Coordinates of C-alpha atoms and ligand atoms in Angstrom, one line a residue:
X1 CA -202.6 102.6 -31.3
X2 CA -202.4 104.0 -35.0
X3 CA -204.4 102.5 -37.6
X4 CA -201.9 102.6 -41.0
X5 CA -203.8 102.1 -43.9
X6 CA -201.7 99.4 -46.4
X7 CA -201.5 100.8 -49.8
X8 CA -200.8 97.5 -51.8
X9 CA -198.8 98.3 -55.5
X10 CA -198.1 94.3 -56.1
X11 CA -200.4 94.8 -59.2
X12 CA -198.6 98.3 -60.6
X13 CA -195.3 98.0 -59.2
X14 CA -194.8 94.8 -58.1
X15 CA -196.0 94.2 -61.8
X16 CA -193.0 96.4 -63.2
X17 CA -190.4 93.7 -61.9
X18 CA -188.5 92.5 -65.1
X19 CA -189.6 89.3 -66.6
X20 CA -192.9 89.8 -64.3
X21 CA -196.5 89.5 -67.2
X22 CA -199.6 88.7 -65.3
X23 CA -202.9 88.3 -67.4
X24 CA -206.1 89.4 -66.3
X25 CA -206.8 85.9 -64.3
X26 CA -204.1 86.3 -62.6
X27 CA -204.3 90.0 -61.6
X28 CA -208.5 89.1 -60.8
X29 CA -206.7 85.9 -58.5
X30 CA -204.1 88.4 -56.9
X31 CA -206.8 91.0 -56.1
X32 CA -209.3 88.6 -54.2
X33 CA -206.3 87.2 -52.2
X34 CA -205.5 91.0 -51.2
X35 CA -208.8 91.8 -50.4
X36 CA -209.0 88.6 -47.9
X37 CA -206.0 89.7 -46.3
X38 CA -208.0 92.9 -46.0
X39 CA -205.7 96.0 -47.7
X40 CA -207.4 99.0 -47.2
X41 CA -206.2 99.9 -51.0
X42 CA -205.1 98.0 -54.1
X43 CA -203.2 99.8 -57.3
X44 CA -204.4 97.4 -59.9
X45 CA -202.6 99.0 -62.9
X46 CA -201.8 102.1 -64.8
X47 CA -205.2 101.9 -67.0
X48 CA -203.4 104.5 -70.0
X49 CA -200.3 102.5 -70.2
X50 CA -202.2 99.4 -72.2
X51 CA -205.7 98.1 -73.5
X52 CA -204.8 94.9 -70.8
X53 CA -204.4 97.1 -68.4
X54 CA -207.4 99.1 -68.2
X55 CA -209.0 95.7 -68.9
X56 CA -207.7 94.2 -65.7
X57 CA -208.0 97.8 -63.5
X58 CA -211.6 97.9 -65.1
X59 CA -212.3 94.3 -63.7
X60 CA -210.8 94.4 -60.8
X61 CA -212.5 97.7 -60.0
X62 CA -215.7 95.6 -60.3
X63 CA -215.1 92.8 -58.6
X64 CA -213.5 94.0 -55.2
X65 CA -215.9 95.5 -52.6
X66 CA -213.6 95.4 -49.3
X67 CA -211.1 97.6 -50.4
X68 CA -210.7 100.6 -52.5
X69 CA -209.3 100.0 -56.4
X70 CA -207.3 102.7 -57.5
X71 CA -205.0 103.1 -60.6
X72 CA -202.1 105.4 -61.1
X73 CA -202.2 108.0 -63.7
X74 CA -200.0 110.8 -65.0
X75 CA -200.5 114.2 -64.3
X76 CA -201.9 114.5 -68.0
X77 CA -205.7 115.1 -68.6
X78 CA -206.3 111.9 -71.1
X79 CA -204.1 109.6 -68.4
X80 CA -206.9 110.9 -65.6
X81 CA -210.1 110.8 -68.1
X82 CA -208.8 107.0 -69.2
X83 CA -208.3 106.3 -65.1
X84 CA -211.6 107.8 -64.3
X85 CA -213.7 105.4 -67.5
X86 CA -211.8 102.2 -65.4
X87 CA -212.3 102.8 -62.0
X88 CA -215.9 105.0 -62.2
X89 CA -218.0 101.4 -61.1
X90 CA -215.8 101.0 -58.3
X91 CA -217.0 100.8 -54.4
X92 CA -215.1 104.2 -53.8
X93 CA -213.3 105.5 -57.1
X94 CA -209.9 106.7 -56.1
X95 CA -207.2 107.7 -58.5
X96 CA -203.1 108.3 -57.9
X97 CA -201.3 111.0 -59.7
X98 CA -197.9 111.6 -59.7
X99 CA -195.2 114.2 -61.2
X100 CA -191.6 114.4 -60.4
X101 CA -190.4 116.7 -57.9
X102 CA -186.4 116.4 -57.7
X103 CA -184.2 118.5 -59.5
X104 CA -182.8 116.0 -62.1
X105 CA -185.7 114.6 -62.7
X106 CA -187.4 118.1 -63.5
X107 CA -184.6 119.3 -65.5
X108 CA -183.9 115.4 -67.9
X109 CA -186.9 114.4 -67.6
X110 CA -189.6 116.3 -68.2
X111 CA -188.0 119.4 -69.2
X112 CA -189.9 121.5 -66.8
X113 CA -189.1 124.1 -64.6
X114 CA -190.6 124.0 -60.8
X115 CA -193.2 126.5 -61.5
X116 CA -194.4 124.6 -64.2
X117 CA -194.5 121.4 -62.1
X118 CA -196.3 123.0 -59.5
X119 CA -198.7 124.1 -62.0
X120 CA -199.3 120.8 -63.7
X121 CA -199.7 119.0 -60.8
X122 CA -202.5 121.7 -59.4
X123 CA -204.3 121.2 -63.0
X124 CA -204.3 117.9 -62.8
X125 CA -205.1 117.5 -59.5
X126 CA -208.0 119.5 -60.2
X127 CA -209.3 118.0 -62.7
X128 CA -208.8 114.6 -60.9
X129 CA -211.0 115.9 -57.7
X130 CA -213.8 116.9 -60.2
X131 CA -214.6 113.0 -60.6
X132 CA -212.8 111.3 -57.7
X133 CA -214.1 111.6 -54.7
X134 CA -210.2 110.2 -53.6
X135 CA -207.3 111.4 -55.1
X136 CA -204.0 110.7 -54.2
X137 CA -200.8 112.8 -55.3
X138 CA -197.3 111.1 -55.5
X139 CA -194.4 113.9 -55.9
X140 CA -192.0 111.2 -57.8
X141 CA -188.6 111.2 -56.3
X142 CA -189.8 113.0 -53.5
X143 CA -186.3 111.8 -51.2
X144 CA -184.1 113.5 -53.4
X145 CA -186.3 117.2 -53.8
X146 CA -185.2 120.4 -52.3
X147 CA -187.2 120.2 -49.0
X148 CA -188.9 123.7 -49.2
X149 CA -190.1 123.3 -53.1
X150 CA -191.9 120.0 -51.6
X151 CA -193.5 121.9 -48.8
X152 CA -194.4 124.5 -51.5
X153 CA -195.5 121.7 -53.9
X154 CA -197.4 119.7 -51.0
X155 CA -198.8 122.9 -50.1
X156 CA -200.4 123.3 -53.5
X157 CA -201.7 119.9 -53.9
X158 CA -203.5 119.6 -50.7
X159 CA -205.1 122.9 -52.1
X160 CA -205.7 121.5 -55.3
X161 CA -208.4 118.6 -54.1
X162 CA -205.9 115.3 -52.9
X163 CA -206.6 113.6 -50.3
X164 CA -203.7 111.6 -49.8
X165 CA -199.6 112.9 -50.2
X166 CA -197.4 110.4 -51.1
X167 CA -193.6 111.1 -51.0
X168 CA -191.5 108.5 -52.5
X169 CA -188.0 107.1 -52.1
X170 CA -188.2 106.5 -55.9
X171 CA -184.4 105.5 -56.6
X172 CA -184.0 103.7 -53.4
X173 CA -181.6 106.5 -52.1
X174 CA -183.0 107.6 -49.0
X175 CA -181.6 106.1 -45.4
X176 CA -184.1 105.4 -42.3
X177 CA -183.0 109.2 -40.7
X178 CA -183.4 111.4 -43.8
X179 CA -186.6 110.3 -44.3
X180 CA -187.9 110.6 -40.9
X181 CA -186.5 114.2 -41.5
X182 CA -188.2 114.6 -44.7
X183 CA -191.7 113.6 -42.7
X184 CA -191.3 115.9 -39.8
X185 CA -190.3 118.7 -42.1
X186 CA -193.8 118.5 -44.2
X187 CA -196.1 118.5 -40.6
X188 CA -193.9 121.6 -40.0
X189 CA -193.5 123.1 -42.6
X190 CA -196.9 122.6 -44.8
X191 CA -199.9 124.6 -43.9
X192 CA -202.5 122.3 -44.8
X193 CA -201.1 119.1 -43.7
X194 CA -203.1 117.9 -41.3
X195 CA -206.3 117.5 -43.9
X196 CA -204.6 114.7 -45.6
X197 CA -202.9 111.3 -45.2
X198 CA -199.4 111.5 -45.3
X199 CA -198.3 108.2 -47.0
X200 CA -194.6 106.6 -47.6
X201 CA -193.3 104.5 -50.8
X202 CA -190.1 103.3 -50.7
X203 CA -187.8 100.9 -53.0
X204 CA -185.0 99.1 -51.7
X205 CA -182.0 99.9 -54.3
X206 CA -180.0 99.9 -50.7
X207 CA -181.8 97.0 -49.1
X208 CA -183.7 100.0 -46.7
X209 CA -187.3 100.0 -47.9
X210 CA -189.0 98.8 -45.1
X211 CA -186.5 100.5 -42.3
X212 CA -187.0 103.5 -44.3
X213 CA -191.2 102.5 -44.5
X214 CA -190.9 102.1 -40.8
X215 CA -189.5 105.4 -40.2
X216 CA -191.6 107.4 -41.8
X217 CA -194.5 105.8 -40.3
X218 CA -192.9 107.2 -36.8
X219 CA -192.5 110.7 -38.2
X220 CA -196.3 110.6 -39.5
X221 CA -197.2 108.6 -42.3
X222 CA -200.5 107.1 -42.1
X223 CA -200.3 104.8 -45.0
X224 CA -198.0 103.1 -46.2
X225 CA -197.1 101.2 -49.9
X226 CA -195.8 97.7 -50.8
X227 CA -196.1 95.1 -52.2
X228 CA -196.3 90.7 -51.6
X229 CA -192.6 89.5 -51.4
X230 CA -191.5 92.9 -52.0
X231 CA -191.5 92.8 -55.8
X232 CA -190.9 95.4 -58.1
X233 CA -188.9 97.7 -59.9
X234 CA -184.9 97.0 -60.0
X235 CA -184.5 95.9 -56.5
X236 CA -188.2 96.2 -55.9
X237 CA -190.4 97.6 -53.6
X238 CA -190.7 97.5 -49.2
X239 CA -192.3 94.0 -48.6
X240 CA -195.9 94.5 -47.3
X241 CA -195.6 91.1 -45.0
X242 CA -192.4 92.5 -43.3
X243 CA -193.8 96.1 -43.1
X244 CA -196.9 94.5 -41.4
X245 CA -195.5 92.0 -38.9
X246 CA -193.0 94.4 -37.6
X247 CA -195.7 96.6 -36.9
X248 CA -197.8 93.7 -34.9
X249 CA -195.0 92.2 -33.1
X250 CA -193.5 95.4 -32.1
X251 CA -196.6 97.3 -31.2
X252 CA -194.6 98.5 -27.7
X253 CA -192.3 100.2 -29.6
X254 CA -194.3 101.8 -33.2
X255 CA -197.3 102.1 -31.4
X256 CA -199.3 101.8 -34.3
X257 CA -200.5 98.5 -36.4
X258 CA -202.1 97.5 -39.9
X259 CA -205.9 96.0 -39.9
X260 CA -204.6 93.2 -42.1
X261 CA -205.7 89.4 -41.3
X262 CA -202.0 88.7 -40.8
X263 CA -202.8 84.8 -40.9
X264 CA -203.5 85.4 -44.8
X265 CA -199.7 86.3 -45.5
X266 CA -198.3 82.9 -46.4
X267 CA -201.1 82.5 -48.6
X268 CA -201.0 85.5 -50.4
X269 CA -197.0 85.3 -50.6
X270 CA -197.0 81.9 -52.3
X271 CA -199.9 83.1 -54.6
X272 CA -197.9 86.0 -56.1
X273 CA -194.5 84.1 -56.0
X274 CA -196.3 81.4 -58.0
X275 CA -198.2 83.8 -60.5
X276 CA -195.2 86.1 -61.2
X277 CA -192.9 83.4 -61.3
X278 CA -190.7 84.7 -58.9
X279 CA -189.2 82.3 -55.9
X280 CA -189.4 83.4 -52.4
X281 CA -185.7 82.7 -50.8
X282 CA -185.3 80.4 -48.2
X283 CA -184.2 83.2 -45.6
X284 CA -186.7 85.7 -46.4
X285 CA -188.4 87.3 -43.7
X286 CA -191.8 86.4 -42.3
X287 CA -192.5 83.9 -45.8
X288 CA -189.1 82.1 -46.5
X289 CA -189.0 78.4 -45.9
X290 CA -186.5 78.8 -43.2
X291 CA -188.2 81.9 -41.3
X292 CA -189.3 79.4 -38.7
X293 CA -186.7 76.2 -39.0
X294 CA -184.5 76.0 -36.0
X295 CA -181.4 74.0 -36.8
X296 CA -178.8 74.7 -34.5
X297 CA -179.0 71.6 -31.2
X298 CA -178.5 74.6 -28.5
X299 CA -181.7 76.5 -30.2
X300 CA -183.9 73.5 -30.6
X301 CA -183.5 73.0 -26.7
X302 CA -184.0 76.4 -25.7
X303 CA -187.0 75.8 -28.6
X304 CA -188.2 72.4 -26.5
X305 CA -188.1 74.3 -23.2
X306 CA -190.1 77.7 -24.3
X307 CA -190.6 78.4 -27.4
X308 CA -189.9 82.5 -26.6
X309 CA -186.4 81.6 -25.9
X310 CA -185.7 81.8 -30.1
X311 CA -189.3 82.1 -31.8
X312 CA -190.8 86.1 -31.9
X313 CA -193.1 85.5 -34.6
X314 CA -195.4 82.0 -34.3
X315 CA -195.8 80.8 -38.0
X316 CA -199.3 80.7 -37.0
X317 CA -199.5 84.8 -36.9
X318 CA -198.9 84.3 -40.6
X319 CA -200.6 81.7 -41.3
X320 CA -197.9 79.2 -41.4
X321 CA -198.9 75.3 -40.4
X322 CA -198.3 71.6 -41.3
X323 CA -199.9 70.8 -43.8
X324 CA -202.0 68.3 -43.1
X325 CA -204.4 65.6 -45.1
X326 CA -207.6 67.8 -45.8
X327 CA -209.7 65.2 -48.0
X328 CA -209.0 62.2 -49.6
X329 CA -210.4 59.5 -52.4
X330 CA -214.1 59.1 -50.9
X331 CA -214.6 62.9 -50.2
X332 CA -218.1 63.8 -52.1
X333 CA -218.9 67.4 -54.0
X334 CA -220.2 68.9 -51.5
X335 CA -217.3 68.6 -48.9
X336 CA -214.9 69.5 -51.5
X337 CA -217.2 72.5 -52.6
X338 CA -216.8 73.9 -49.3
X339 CA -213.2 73.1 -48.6
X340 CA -212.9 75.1 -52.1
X341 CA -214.9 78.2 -51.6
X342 CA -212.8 78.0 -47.7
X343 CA -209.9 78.3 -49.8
X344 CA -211.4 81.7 -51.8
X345 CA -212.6 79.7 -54.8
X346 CA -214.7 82.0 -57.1
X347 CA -215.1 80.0 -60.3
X348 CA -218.1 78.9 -62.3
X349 CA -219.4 75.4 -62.3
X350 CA -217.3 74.0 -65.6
X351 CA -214.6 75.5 -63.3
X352 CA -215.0 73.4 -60.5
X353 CA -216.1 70.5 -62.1
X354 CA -212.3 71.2 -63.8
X355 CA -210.6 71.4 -60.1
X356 CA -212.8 68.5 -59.1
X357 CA -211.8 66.0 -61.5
X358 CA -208.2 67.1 -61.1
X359 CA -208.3 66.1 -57.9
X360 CA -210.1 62.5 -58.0
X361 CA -207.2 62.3 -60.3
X362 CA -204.5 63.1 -57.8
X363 CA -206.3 60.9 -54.9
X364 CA -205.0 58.2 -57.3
X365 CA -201.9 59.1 -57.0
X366 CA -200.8 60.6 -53.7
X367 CA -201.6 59.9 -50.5
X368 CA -202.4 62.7 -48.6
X369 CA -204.0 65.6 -50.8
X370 CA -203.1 68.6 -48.7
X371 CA -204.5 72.2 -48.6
X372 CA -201.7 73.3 -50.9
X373 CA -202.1 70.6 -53.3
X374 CA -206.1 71.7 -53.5
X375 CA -204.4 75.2 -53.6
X376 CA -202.4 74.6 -56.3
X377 CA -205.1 72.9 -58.7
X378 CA -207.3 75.7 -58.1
X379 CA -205.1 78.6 -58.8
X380 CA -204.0 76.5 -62.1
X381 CA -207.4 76.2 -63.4
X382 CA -208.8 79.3 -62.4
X383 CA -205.6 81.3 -63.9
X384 CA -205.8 79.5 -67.4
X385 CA -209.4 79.7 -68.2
X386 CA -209.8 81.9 -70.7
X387 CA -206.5 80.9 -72.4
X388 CA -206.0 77.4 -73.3
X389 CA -205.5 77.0 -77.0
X390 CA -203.0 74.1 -77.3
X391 CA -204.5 71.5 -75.5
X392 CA -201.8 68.5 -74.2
X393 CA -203.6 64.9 -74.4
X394 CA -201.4 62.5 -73.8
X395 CA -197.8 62.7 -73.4
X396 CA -195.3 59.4 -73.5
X397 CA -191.9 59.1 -73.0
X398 CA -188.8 56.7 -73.7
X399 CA -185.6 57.3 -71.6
X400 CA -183.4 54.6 -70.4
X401 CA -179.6 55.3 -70.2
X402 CA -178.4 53.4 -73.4
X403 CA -181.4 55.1 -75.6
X404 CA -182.1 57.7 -77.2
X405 CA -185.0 59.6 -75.3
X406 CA -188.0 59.9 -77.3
X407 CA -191.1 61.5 -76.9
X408 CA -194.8 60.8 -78.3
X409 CA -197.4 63.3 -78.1
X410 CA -201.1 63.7 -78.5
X411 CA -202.5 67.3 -78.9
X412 CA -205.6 69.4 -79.8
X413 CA -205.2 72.1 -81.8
X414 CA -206.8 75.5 -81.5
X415 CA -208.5 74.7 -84.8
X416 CA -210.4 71.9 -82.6
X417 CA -208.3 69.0 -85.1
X418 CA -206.5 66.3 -83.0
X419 CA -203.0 66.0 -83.7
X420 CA -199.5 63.6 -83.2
X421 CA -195.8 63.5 -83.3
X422 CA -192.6 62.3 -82.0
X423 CA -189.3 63.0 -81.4
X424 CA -185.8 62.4 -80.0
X425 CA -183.5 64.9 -77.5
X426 CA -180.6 64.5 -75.9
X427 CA -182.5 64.3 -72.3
X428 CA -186.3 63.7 -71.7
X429 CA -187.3 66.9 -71.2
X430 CA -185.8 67.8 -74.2
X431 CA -187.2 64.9 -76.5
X432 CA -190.6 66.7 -75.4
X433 CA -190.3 69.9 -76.0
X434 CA -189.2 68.8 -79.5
X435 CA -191.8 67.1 -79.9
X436 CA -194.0 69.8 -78.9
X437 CA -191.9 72.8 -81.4
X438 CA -193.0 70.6 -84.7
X439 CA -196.4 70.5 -83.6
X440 CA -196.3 74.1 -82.8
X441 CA -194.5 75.0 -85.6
X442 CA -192.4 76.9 -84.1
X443 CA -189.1 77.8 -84.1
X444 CA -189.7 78.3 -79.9
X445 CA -186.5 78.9 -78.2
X446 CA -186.4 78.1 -74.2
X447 CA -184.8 80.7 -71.7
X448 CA -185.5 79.3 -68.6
X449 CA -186.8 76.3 -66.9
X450 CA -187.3 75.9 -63.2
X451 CA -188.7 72.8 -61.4
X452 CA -190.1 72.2 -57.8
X453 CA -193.0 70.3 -55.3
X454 CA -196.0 72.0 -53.9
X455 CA -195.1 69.8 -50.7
X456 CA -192.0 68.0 -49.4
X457 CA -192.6 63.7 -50.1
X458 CA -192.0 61.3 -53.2
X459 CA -195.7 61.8 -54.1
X460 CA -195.3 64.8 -54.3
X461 CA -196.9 67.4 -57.1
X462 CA -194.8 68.9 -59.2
X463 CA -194.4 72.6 -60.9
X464 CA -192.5 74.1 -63.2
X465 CA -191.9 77.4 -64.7
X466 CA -190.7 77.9 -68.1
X467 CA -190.1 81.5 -70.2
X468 CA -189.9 80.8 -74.4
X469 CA -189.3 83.1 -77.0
X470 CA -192.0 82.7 -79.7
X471 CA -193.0 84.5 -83.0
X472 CA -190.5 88.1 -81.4
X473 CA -192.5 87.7 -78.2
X474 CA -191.3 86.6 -74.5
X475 CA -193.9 84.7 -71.9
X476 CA -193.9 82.7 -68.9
X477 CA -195.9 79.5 -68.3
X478 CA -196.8 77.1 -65.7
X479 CA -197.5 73.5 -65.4
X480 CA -198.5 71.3 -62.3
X481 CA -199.1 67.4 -62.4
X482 CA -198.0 64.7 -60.9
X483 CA -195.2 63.4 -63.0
X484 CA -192.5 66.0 -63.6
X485 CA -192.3 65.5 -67.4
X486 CA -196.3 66.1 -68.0
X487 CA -195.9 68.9 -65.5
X488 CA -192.8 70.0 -67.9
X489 CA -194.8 69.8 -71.1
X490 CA -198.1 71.5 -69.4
X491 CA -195.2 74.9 -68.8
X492 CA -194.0 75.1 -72.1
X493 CA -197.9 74.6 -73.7
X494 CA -199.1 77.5 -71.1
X495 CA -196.4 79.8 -72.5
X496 CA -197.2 79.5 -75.9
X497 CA -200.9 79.9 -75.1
X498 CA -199.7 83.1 -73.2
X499 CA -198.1 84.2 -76.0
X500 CA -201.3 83.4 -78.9
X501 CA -203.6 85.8 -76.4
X502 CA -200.7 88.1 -76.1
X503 CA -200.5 88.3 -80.4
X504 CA -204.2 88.8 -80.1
X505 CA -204.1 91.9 -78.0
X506 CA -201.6 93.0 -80.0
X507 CA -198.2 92.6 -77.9
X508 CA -200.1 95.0 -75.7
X509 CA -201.5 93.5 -72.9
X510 CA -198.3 93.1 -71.0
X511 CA -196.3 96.6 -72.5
X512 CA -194.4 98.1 -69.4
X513 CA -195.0 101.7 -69.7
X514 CA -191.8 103.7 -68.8
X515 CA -192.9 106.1 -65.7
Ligands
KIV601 O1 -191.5 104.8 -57.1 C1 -192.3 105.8 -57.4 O2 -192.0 106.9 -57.3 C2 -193.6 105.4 -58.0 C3 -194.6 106.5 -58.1 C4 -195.4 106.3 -59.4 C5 -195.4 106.6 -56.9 O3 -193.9 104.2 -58.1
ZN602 ZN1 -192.4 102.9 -57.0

């Protein structure tokens, strides 16, 4: 059997998906979940693209032993000197270089001709291996290259110092066969190739990332990239939880396998669909809510008589279960502590005091507090820690269907001053968030607003997404309580607190570098 190493990009590419701004608590959240479910390597950024994100690389770099940090980096000297400043504390320092290799992209974009990419990439390559003991080198558009300048380029590289050769399906162009092709035709035709990792990164413009994944992992790759859910880029990238169960449950036939804790998958899936605010579909593969419903009668009696007649993948591989009641209104510290620290909790005391009180709160409220409900608290705390400014008090609404709605509010300030208005809007929803644009003085104009429970049942929590526009500058927030409206007013309070730390790092925290 194989051992593929997962090279996970949620954090770089997965991070490039439009409308997709992660803070630094996320991005630390994110990277302990990944490490759990035990990638071998993380890309946690592009440290030269931003100050946030050679803040979050740098951190991250810290903070994760199990695998190995790495951040991506032009083949320019001051992109691998800024890499090398974020990710020189980390376990194994690692960095990833890339330069285009296709003819178009040559010619438009860089203005180069192939000799001159050849020798930029041996530079920098060079000048990467003087401080990383790992250095991996991505020739950009690698699927649509003339196949003997990649050999030649390949060649070079692997002179050069890297360790790892990555050839990407950049545009999402490649099919399944080509690929393959394009695999076997660098073990023949490079020299050198045996000294490094081969590696495979594809995007899925054509809905083929992780066939095409899959293939080059039979014509040689050792590692492969994705990312959680498969975001990313346009269509995004191959999904890392498809990519790795196909590997498990068809072992007979790949002969080769990830050494991911597969039963960490649903976790990590819900985690990044949560953080970047982007819904996993019902029918997704391996993570959607349907993946393991069986509606039709004649496949619930096949299902009834053995369960192999229409189930290949149990939803325990993955970490998929009823949730069940996991503490309740008498549960002390000590057995919440540990359910916590179960669940990857890595927060300080005021932290959990925080989650704690939350969820004597909930026990008030619901009946059964579930793993997903303690799930959801913690990621909610632990994610706006460093950022609340506006603080929501109290929140009291007026609806019936003859009235006006109206909406009271009580708020703290980021001066530290207490604060109260009202106001009217044509629903409830809107009645608050009228409420909450005079005390924010804003004008703050909403762009999107989603709505939905942690678990199925009238008690329910609820969470919902928002994106604003405020003072020129787009952000996301999140609310969860157990009322829809405070839930509603929580969202719109956590985007405009996004949006303060954003003006305070100067709109640059979340800048997506063109690459
Ligand atoms: O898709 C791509 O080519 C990339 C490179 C930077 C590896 O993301
Ligand atoms: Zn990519």
């Amino acid at each position: 059997m194989r051992k593929i190493n997962v090279f996970d990009t949620t954090l770089r590419d997965g991070e490039q998906s439009a409308g997709v701004n992660l803070n630094l608590e996320e991005k630390l959240e994110i990277a302990r979940q990944l490490e759990r479910l035990g990638v071998d390597i993380m890309e946690a950024g592009f440290p030269a693209s931003s100050k946030g994100d050679f803040q979050s690389v740098q951190q991250i770099a810290k903070t994760i032993k199990n695998s190995s940090v790495t951040g991506l980096a032009r083949a320019v000297q001051s992109d691998i000197d800024t890499a090398w400043e974020a990710l020189k504390d980390s376990a194994e320092p690692r960095i990833h270089v890339f330069i285009a290799s296709s003819p178009i992209h040559m010619q438009y974009k860089l203005n180069m001709t192939p000799d001159q990419v050849v020798e930029r990439a041996v530079q920098s390559i060079k000048l990467a291996a003087s401080k990383f003991p790992q250095v991996q080198f991505s020739a950009e558009d690698a699927s649509r290259a003339e196949l003997p300048f990649l050999a030649r380029l390949v060649e070079e590289a692997i002179q050069a110092g890297a360790t790892v050769i990555n050839l990407p399906d950049t545009v999402g162009f490649t099919t399944p066969h080509e690929i393959g092709n394009m695999f076997a035709y660098m073990k023949q035709n490079v020299p050198s190739i045996e000294k490094v990792i081969l590696s495979t990164h594809n995007h899925d413009d054509l809905g083929m990332a992780v066939a095409n994944s899959l293939a080059a992992i039979q014509n040689g790759a050792g590692q492969v990239e994705c990312t959680v859910n498969g975001i990313g880029e346009r269509a995004g990238n191959a999904a890392l939880e498809e990519i790795s169960v196909a590997l498990n449950i068809r072992k007979d036939y790949y002969k080769a396998d990830t050494g991911l804790t597969l039963k960490e998958i649903k976790r990590t899936s819900s985690l990044v669909s949560k953080l970047a605010n982007m819904p996993v579909p019902g029918n997704k593969a391996v993570v959607g809510a349907n993946a393991f419903a069986h509606e039709s009668g004649i496949h619930q009696d096949g299902m009834l008589k053995n369960k192999e007649t229409y189930e290949i993948i149990t939803p325990e591989l993955v970490g998929v279960s009823e949730s069940s009641m996991v503490l309740g209104k008498h549960s002390g510290r000590h057995a919440f502590k540990d359910k916590l620290t179960e669940l990857g909790f890595a927060g300080d005391n005021t932290q959990f005091q925080q989650i704690f009180d939350a969820f004597k709160d909930l026990c008030d409220k619901k009946k059964e507090v579930t793993e997903d409900d303690l799930y959801a608290l913690m990621t909610e705390t632990m994610t706006d820690a460093i950022q609340e400014s506006y603080e929501l008090q109290t929140v009291q609404v007026n609806y019936g269907t003859n009235n006006i709605p109206t909406a009271a509010i009580t708020m703290k300030l980021p001066t530290g001053e207490i604060t109260q208005e009202a106001a009217t809007g044509s629903g409830s929803v809107e009645a608050i968030y009228n409420t909450l644009e005079r005390i924010i003085d804003g004008p703050v104009s909403l762009r999107d607003y989603r709505i939905q429970s942690v678990n199925g049942g009238g008690d329910a929590l609820a969470e919902v997404y928002v994106q604003v526009k405020y003072d020129g500058i787009e952000s996301s927030g999140r609310g969860t309580a157990h009322d829809v409206l405070e839930a509603s007013a929580k969202a719109y309070i956590n985007a405009v607190n996004r949006t303060l730390i954003r003006k305070a790092y100067g709109q640059e925290q979340n800048n997506k570098v063109n690459i």
